[in-house]
């Protein structure tokens, strides 16, 4: 089955700096890669996703890149703000799988 | 209007008890899930139902039994609760059972503490 590794487990940045979270996956058939944000005590919520036919996707201050050859994908947050502080999860799924496999999460802290 | 709702929000109980968690979605989705999030924040799928049919049943003790009376509801019953069952349980739903075909929306979670 799919295995997703996520790094780093914790990340602290100064407000206004950029943050990068990286994930690798094992199943070369995986073709869907969502990112979820979970604020303290809240539910995970989808913030951006990318499919394997696209190398990069942007939505305002967040972007995701995908390298299918290397089997890794990354979340980039620019101009970080205190409200970006949360746990971020990457996930991967193949076309035939009926489930998402989640990474272990990254606790992002944006220091004012 | 809450899209995916769960009850109760908090559940504190003694070891050995039996408890149930309920989930409802009003999004018209076909697929519903139960996830367990432990103290280290790992999100692990437990079960998935598509149109009331069980399609994912991960390695979960058989003390856990899901039930889907209809497409909009998925309940989780836990027998003989153990300390290790303490976690946050999230229900989720999506339009399609294939993750790339529909976003998974999570409920607010049920925080279970077994004493």
mmCIF file of C-alpha atoms in Angstrom:
data_model
loop_
_atom_site.group_PDB
_atom_site.id
_atom_site.type_symbol
_atom_site.label_atom_id
_atom_site.label_comp_id
_atom_site.label_asym_id
_atom_site.label_seq_id
_atom_site.Cartn_x
_atom_site.Cartn_y
_atom_site.Cartn_z
ATOM 1 C CA UNK A 1 0.000 0.000 0.000
ATOM 2 C CA UNK A 2 0.844 3.679 -0.114
ATOM 3 C CA UNK A 3 3.321 5.165 2.391
ATOM 4 C CA UNK A 4 3.599 8.942 2.818
ATOM 5 C CA UNK A 5 6.450 10.561 4.714
ATOM 6 C CA UNK A 6 6.294 14.218 5.749
ATOM 7 C CA UNK A 7 9.038 16.583 6.923
ATOM 8 C CA UNK A 8 9.674 18.486 9.046
ATOM 9 C CA UNK A 9 7.489 17.529 11.984
ATOM 10 C CA UNK A 10 7.752 21.042 13.428
ATOM 11 C CA UNK A 11 8.580 24.322 11.719
ATOM 12 C CA UNK A 12 8.871 27.806 13.186
ATOM 13 C CA UNK A 13 9.162 30.875 10.979
ATOM 14 C CA UNK A 14 9.035 34.610 11.498
ATOM 15 C CA UNK A 15 5.962 36.420 10.277
ATOM 16 C CA UNK A 16 6.448 37.410 6.660
ATOM 17 C CA UNK A 17 8.920 34.622 5.909
ATOM 18 C CA UNK A 18 8.175 31.613 3.705
ATOM 19 C CA UNK A 19 7.496 28.072 4.907
ATOM 20 C CA UNK A 20 8.062 24.853 2.984
ATOM 21 C CA UNK A 21 6.758 21.416 3.943
ATOM 22 C CA UNK A 22 7.845 18.336 2.001
ATOM 23 C CA UNK A 23 6.276 14.926 1.446
ATOM 24 C CA UNK A 24 7.354 11.781 -0.356
ATOM 25 C CA UNK A 25 5.129 8.923 -1.458
ATOM 26 C CA UNK A 26 5.857 5.330 -2.380
ATOM 27 C CA UNK A 27 3.144 4.287 -4.856
ATOM 28 C CA UNK A 28 4.032 5.434 -8.373
ATOM 29 C CA UNK A 29 0.350 5.025 -9.314
ATOM 30 C CA UNK A 30 -0.666 7.836 -6.924
ATOM 31 C CA UNK A 31 -2.219 10.694 -8.843
ATOM 32 C CA UNK A 32 -3.997 12.911 -6.314
ATOM 33 C CA UNK A 33 -2.248 14.931 -3.598
ATOM 34 C CA UNK A 34 -4.287 17.124 -1.246
ATOM 35 C CA UNK A 35 -3.061 19.261 1.634
ATOM 36 C CA UNK A 36 -5.116 19.769 4.779
ATOM 37 C CA UNK A 37 -4.780 22.406 7.483
ATOM 38 C CA UNK A 38 -5.878 21.643 11.037
ATOM 39 C CA UNK A 39 -6.042 24.504 13.513
ATOM 40 C CA UNK A 40 -5.847 23.703 17.209
ATOM 41 C CA UNK A 41 -8.959 21.862 18.340
ATOM 42 C CA UNK A 42 -10.564 22.071 14.899
ATOM 43 C CA UNK A 43 -11.228 19.737 12.004
ATOM 44 C CA UNK A 44 -8.817 19.182 9.082
ATOM 45 C CA UNK A 45 -9.777 21.333 6.081
ATOM 46 C CA UNK A 46 -8.585 21.075 2.506
ATOM 47 C CA UNK A 47 -6.482 24.072 1.491
ATOM 48 C CA UNK A 48 -5.097 23.002 -1.892
ATOM 49 C CA UNK A 49 -4.694 19.878 -3.984
ATOM 50 C CA UNK A 50 -2.799 18.842 -7.098
ATOM 51 C CA UNK A 51 -3.196 16.067 -9.620
ATOM 52 C CA UNK A 52 -0.394 14.188 -11.325
ATOM 53 C CA UNK A 53 -0.926 15.862 -14.693
ATOM 54 C CA UNK A 54 0.095 19.218 -13.190
ATOM 55 C CA UNK A 55 3.521 20.236 -11.867
ATOM 56 C CA UNK A 56 2.521 23.270 -9.841
ATOM 57 C CA UNK A 57 -0.619 24.947 -8.542
ATOM 58 C CA UNK A 58 -1.014 28.284 -6.770
ATOM 59 C CA UNK A 59 -3.761 29.852 -4.707
ATOM 60 C CA UNK A 60 -2.832 33.294 -3.399
ATOM 61 C CA UNK A 61 -0.087 32.768 -0.806
ATOM 62 C CA UNK A 62 -0.006 28.978 -1.012
ATOM 63 C CA UNK A 63 1.409 26.788 -3.748
ATOM 64 C CA UNK A 64 2.039 23.100 -4.215
ATOM 65 C CA UNK A 65 4.660 21.526 -6.453
ATOM 66 C CA UNK A 66 4.836 17.924 -7.605
ATOM 67 C CA UNK A 67 7.813 15.947 -8.896
ATOM 68 C CA UNK A 68 6.441 12.630 -10.168
ATOM 69 C CA UNK A 69 9.842 11.253 -11.083
ATOM 70 C CA UNK A 70 11.177 11.720 -7.580
ATOM 71 C CA UNK A 71 7.798 10.974 -6.022
ATOM 72 C CA UNK A 72 7.691 14.025 -3.843
ATOM 73 C CA UNK A 73 5.491 17.068 -3.454
ATOM 74 C CA UNK A 74 5.779 20.226 -1.400
ATOM 75 C CA UNK A 75 3.619 22.944 0.122
ATOM 76 C CA UNK A 76 4.919 26.496 -0.040
ATOM 77 C CA UNK A 77 3.421 29.315 2.027
ATOM 78 C CA UNK A 78 4.694 32.824 1.335
ATOM 79 C CA UNK A 79 4.351 35.941 3.483
ATOM 80 C CA UNK A 80 3.337 33.847 6.471
ATOM 81 C CA UNK A 81 0.909 35.291 9.020
ATOM 82 C CA UNK A 82 0.138 34.213 12.606
ATOM 83 C CA UNK A 83 -3.162 32.710 11.420
ATOM 84 C CA UNK A 84 -1.170 30.272 9.285
ATOM 85 C CA UNK A 85 -0.090 28.565 12.522
ATOM 86 C CA UNK A 86 -1.606 25.065 12.429
ATOM 87 C CA UNK A 87 -0.820 21.426 11.708
ATOM 88 C CA UNK A 88 -0.534 20.730 7.983
ATOM 89 C CA UNK A 89 -1.068 17.260 6.530
ATOM 90 C CA UNK A 90 -0.159 16.028 3.092
ATOM 91 C CA UNK A 91 -1.915 13.016 1.613
ATOM 92 C CA UNK A 92 -1.744 10.825 -1.457
ATOM 93 C CA UNK A 93 -4.085 8.503 -3.306
ATOM 94 C CA UNK A 94 -3.942 6.408 -6.455
ATOM 95 C CA UNK A 95 -6.758 6.223 -8.961
ATOM 96 C CA UNK A 96 -7.800 2.771 -7.828
ATOM 97 C CA UNK A 97 -7.390 3.322 -4.098
ATOM 98 C CA UNK A 98 -10.471 4.355 -2.262
ATOM 99 C CA UNK A 99 -8.643 6.059 0.536
ATOM 100 C CA UNK A 100 -6.239 8.852 1.293
ATOM 101 C CA UNK A 101 -2.975 8.015 3.008
ATOM 102 C CA UNK A 102 -1.932 10.919 5.222
ATOM 103 C CA UNK A 103 1.516 12.088 6.208
ATOM 104 C CA UNK A 104 2.354 12.464 9.888
ATOM 105 C CA UNK A 105 1.722 16.219 9.960
ATOM 106 C CA UNK A 106 3.819 19.361 10.379
ATOM 107 C CA UNK A 107 3.198 21.794 13.231
ATOM 108 C CA UNK A 108 3.817 25.229 11.726
ATOM 109 C CA UNK A 109 4.264 28.128 14.133
ATOM 110 C CA UNK A 110 4.456 31.664 12.766
ATOM 111 C CA UNK A 111 6.125 33.959 15.258
ATOM 112 C CA UNK A 112 4.919 37.582 15.302
ATOM 113 C CA UNK B 1 -25.707 24.949 8.267
ATOM 114 C CA UNK B 2 -23.230 22.305 9.378
ATOM 115 C CA UNK B 3 -22.138 20.078 6.495
ATOM 116 C CA UNK B 4 -20.775 17.156 8.540
ATOM 117 C CA UNK B 5 -21.832 16.922 12.160
ATOM 118 C CA UNK B 6 -20.921 14.515 14.940
ATOM 119 C CA UNK B 7 -22.314 13.792 18.373
ATOM 120 C CA UNK B 8 -21.202 13.871 21.035
ATOM 121 C CA UNK B 9 -18.377 16.385 20.880
ATOM 122 C CA UNK B 10 -16.805 15.055 24.057
ATOM 123 C CA UNK B 11 -17.072 11.589 25.574
ATOM 124 C CA UNK B 12 -15.513 10.637 28.895
ATOM 125 C CA UNK B 13 -16.106 7.072 30.028
ATOM 126 C CA UNK B 14 -14.703 4.192 32.060
ATOM 127 C CA UNK B 15 -12.779 1.236 30.715
ATOM 128 C CA UNK B 16 -15.007 -1.650 29.739
ATOM 129 C CA UNK B 17 -17.999 0.498 28.818
ATOM 130 C CA UNK B 18 -19.709 0.504 25.403
ATOM 131 C CA UNK B 19 -20.269 3.797 23.612
ATOM 132 C CA UNK B 20 -21.502 5.101 20.264
ATOM 133 C CA UNK B 21 -20.610 8.126 18.150
ATOM 134 C CA UNK B 22 -22.996 9.427 15.502
ATOM 135 C CA UNK B 23 -22.263 11.239 12.268
ATOM 136 C CA UNK B 24 -24.545 12.944 9.775
ATOM 137 C CA UNK B 25 -23.815 14.784 6.534
ATOM 138 C CA UNK B 26 -26.223 17.023 4.634
ATOM 139 C CA UNK B 27 -24.067 17.378 1.511
ATOM 140 C CA UNK B 28 -25.732 14.586 -0.432
ATOM 141 C CA UNK B 29 -22.443 12.682 -0.570
ATOM 142 C CA UNK B 30 -22.233 8.980 -1.345
ATOM 143 C CA UNK B 31 -19.190 8.121 0.770
ATOM 144 C CA UNK B 32 -18.524 8.461 4.488
ATOM 145 C CA UNK B 33 -15.465 7.671 6.591
ATOM 146 C CA UNK B 34 -14.261 7.228 10.149
ATOM 147 C CA UNK B 35 -10.757 8.377 11.037
ATOM 148 C CA UNK B 36 -8.856 8.093 14.320
ATOM 149 C CA UNK B 37 -6.415 10.837 15.327
ATOM 150 C CA UNK B 38 -4.133 9.890 18.178
ATOM 151 C CA UNK B 39 -2.243 12.147 20.580
ATOM 152 C CA UNK B 40 0.603 12.505 18.073
ATOM 153 C CA UNK B 41 -1.882 13.813 15.507
ATOM 154 C CA UNK B 42 -1.607 10.808 13.174
ATOM 155 C CA UNK B 43 -4.760 10.597 11.022
ATOM 156 C CA UNK B 44 -5.601 6.980 10.269
ATOM 157 C CA UNK B 45 -8.582 5.739 8.323
ATOM 158 C CA UNK B 46 -10.655 3.094 10.071
ATOM 159 C CA UNK B 47 -13.702 2.507 7.855
ATOM 160 C CA UNK B 48 -15.357 3.787 4.717
ATOM 161 C CA UNK B 49 -18.885 3.287 3.406
ATOM 162 C CA UNK B 50 -20.155 3.991 -0.082
ATOM 163 C CA UNK B 51 -23.927 4.034 -0.496
ATOM 164 C CA UNK B 52 -24.269 2.139 2.782
ATOM 165 C CA UNK B 53 -21.808 -0.538 1.657
ATOM 166 C CA UNK B 54 -18.584 -1.105 3.621
ATOM 167 C CA UNK B 55 -15.649 -0.595 1.241
ATOM 168 C CA UNK B 56 -12.717 0.011 3.572
ATOM 169 C CA UNK B 57 -12.135 -1.896 6.758
ATOM 170 C CA UNK B 58 -8.625 -1.271 8.009
ATOM 171 C CA UNK B 59 -6.950 -3.324 10.710
ATOM 172 C CA UNK B 60 -9.187 -2.240 13.541
ATOM 173 C CA UNK B 61 -10.148 -4.349 16.574
ATOM 174 C CA UNK B 62 -13.536 -5.947 16.090
ATOM 175 C CA UNK B 63 -14.686 -4.082 19.210
ATOM 176 C CA UNK B 64 -15.280 -1.258 16.703
ATOM 177 C CA UNK B 65 -18.380 -1.714 14.587
ATOM 178 C CA UNK B 66 -19.597 0.872 12.089
ATOM 179 C CA UNK B 67 -23.181 1.074 10.899
ATOM 180 C CA UNK B 68 -24.643 3.079 8.053
ATOM 181 C CA UNK B 69 -28.442 3.155 8.211
ATOM 182 C CA UNK B 70 -28.564 5.412 5.131
ATOM 183 C CA UNK B 71 -26.210 7.443 2.930
ATOM 184 C CA UNK B 72 -26.379 10.461 5.198
ATOM 185 C CA UNK B 73 -25.490 8.695 8.444
ATOM 186 C CA UNK B 74 -22.548 6.674 9.688
ATOM 187 C CA UNK B 75 -22.313 5.612 13.303
ATOM 188 C CA UNK B 76 -19.470 4.017 15.220
ATOM 189 C CA UNK B 77 -20.076 1.682 18.135
ATOM 190 C CA UNK B 78 -17.214 0.711 20.412
ATOM 191 C CA UNK B 79 -17.473 -2.222 22.814
ATOM 192 C CA UNK B 80 -15.361 -2.851 25.897
ATOM 193 C CA UNK B 81 -13.501 0.441 25.726
ATOM 194 C CA UNK B 82 -9.776 0.385 26.484
ATOM 195 C CA UNK B 83 -7.355 3.132 27.515
ATOM 196 C CA UNK B 84 -5.738 3.006 24.067
ATOM 197 C CA UNK B 85 -9.034 3.965 22.439
ATOM 198 C CA UNK B 86 -8.625 7.498 23.783
ATOM 199 C CA UNK B 87 -8.304 9.719 20.714
ATOM 200 C CA UNK B 88 -10.209 12.130 18.531
ATOM 201 C CA UNK B 89 -12.534 10.372 16.083
ATOM 202 C CA UNK B 90 -13.367 12.241 12.903
ATOM 203 C CA UNK B 91 -16.166 11.464 10.524
ATOM 204 C CA UNK B 92 -15.752 12.642 6.924
ATOM 205 C CA UNK B 93 -17.708 12.498 3.704
ATOM 206 C CA UNK B 94 -17.048 12.904 -0.005
ATOM 207 C CA UNK B 95 -19.095 12.846 -3.189
ATOM 208 C CA UNK B 96 -17.219 9.859 -4.607
ATOM 209 C CA UNK B 97 -15.312 6.987 -3.025
ATOM 210 C CA UNK B 98 -12.282 7.770 -5.212
ATOM 211 C CA UNK B 99 -10.399 10.546 -3.383
ATOM 212 C CA UNK B 100 -9.417 12.442 -6.518
ATOM 213 C CA UNK B 101 -13.054 12.725 -7.558
ATOM 214 C CA UNK B 102 -14.301 14.646 -4.556
ATOM 215 C CA UNK B 103 -12.985 16.566 -1.589
ATOM 216 C CA UNK B 104 -13.251 14.916 1.801
ATOM 217 C CA UNK B 105 -15.049 17.120 4.307
ATOM 218 C CA UNK B 106 -14.416 16.402 7.969
ATOM 219 C CA UNK B 107 -16.758 16.659 10.917
ATOM 220 C CA UNK B 108 -15.758 18.566 14.077
ATOM 221 C CA UNK B 109 -14.463 15.454 15.820
ATOM 222 C CA UNK B 110 -15.427 13.520 18.944
ATOM 223 C CA UNK B 111 -12.878 13.654 21.731
ATOM 224 C CA UNK B 112 -13.001 10.299 23.516
ATOM 225 C CA UNK B 113 -11.253 9.872 26.847
ATOM 226 C CA UNK B 114 -11.246 6.443 28.460
ATOM 227 C CA UNK B 115 -10.404 6.434 32.172
#
